[in-house]
CSV table of C-alpha atoms in Angstrom, one decimal:
chain,number,residue,atom,x,y,z
R,1,MET,CA,31.1,-32.9,9.3
R,2,LYS,CA,31.0,-30.3,6.6
R,3,LYS,CA,27.3,-31.0,6.2
R,4,ILE,CA,26.7,-30.2,9.9
R,5,TYR,CA,28.6,-26.9,9.6
R,6,ALA,CA,26.6,-26.1,6.4
R,7,ILE,CA,23.3,-26.8,8.2
R,8,ILE,CA,24.3,-24.8,11.2
R,9,LEU,CA,25.5,-21.9,9.1
R,10,THR,CA,22.3,-21.9,7.1
R,11,PHE,CA,20.2,-22.0,10.3
R,12,ILE,CA,22.2,-19.0,11.7
R,13,ILE,CA,21.7,-17.0,8.5
R,14,ALA,CA,18.0,-17.8,8.4
R,15,ILE,CA,17.6,-16.6,12.0
R,16,ASN,CA,19.5,-13.4,11.3
R,17,LEU,CA,17.4,-12.7,8.2
R,18,TYR,CA,14.2,-13.3,10.2
R,19,CYS,CA,15.4,-11.0,13.0
R,20,PHE,CA,16.1,-8.2,10.4
R,21,ASP,CA,12.5,-8.7,9.0
R,22,LEU,CA,11.1,-8.4,12.5
R,23,ILE,CA,13.1,-5.2,13.1
R,24,GLU,CA,11.9,-3.8,9.8
R,25,ASP,CA,8.3,-4.6,10.5
R,26,THR,CA,8.5,-3.0,14.0
R,27,PHE,CA,9.9,0.2,12.5
R,28,ASP,CA,7.2,0.2,9.8
R,29,PHE,CA,4.5,-0.3,12.5
R,30,ILE,CA,5.9,2.5,14.7
R,31,PHE,CA,6.3,5.0,11.9
R,32,ASP,CA,2.9,4.3,10.4
R,33,ASP,CA,1.3,4.9,13.8
R,34,LEU,CA,3.4,8.0,14.3
R,35,ALA,CA,2.4,9.4,10.9
R,36,GLN,CA,-1.3,8.8,11.7
R,37,LEU,CA,-1.0,10.4,15.1
R,38,ILE,CA,0.7,13.5,13.6
R,39,GLY,CA,-1.9,13.7,10.9
R,40,ILE,CA,-4.8,13.6,13.4
R,41,VAL,CA,-3.1,16.3,15.6
R,42,VAL,CA,-2.6,18.5,12.5
R,43,ILE,CA,-6.3,18.1,11.4
R,44,ILE,CA,-7.5,18.9,15.0
R,45,ALA,CA,-5.2,22.0,15.1
R,46,VAL,CA,-6.5,23.3,11.8
R,47,VAL,CA,-10.1,22.8,12.8
R,48,ILE,CA,-9.5,24.6,16.1
R,49,PHE,CA,-7.7,27.4,14.3
R,50,PHE,CA,-10.6,28.0,11.9
R,51,VAL,CA,-13.3,27.7,14.6
R,52,ARG,CA,-11.5,30.3,16.8
R,53,LYS,CA,-11.0,32.5,13.8
R,54,TYR,CA,-14.7,32.3,13.0
R,55,LEU,CA,-15.8,32.9,16.6
R,56,ASN,CA,-13.5,35.9,16.9
R,57,LYS,CA,-14.9,37.3,13.7
R,58,LYS,CA,-18.4,36.7,14.9
R,59,ASN,CA,-17.7,38.3,18.3
R,60,SER,CA,-16.1,41.4,16.7
R,61,ASP,CA,-19.1,41.8,14.5
R,62,LYS,CA,-21.5,41.9,17.5
R,63,GLY,CA,-19.4,44.6,19.2
R,64,ASN,CA,-19.8,47.1,16.3
């Protein structure tokens, strides 16, 4: 009887550890994608900023 309880307890612990691993992998996946998305948005914003700055400078030079 003790062996059955030990096997059941071991099975339950293994399932819990596997679930924690799945949760950790899910969070890693979400945060990696989120970091990539934020990086892409920042790069696009910087490019747009410098393009607008260059175009405004070019337009102001034509006006003089």
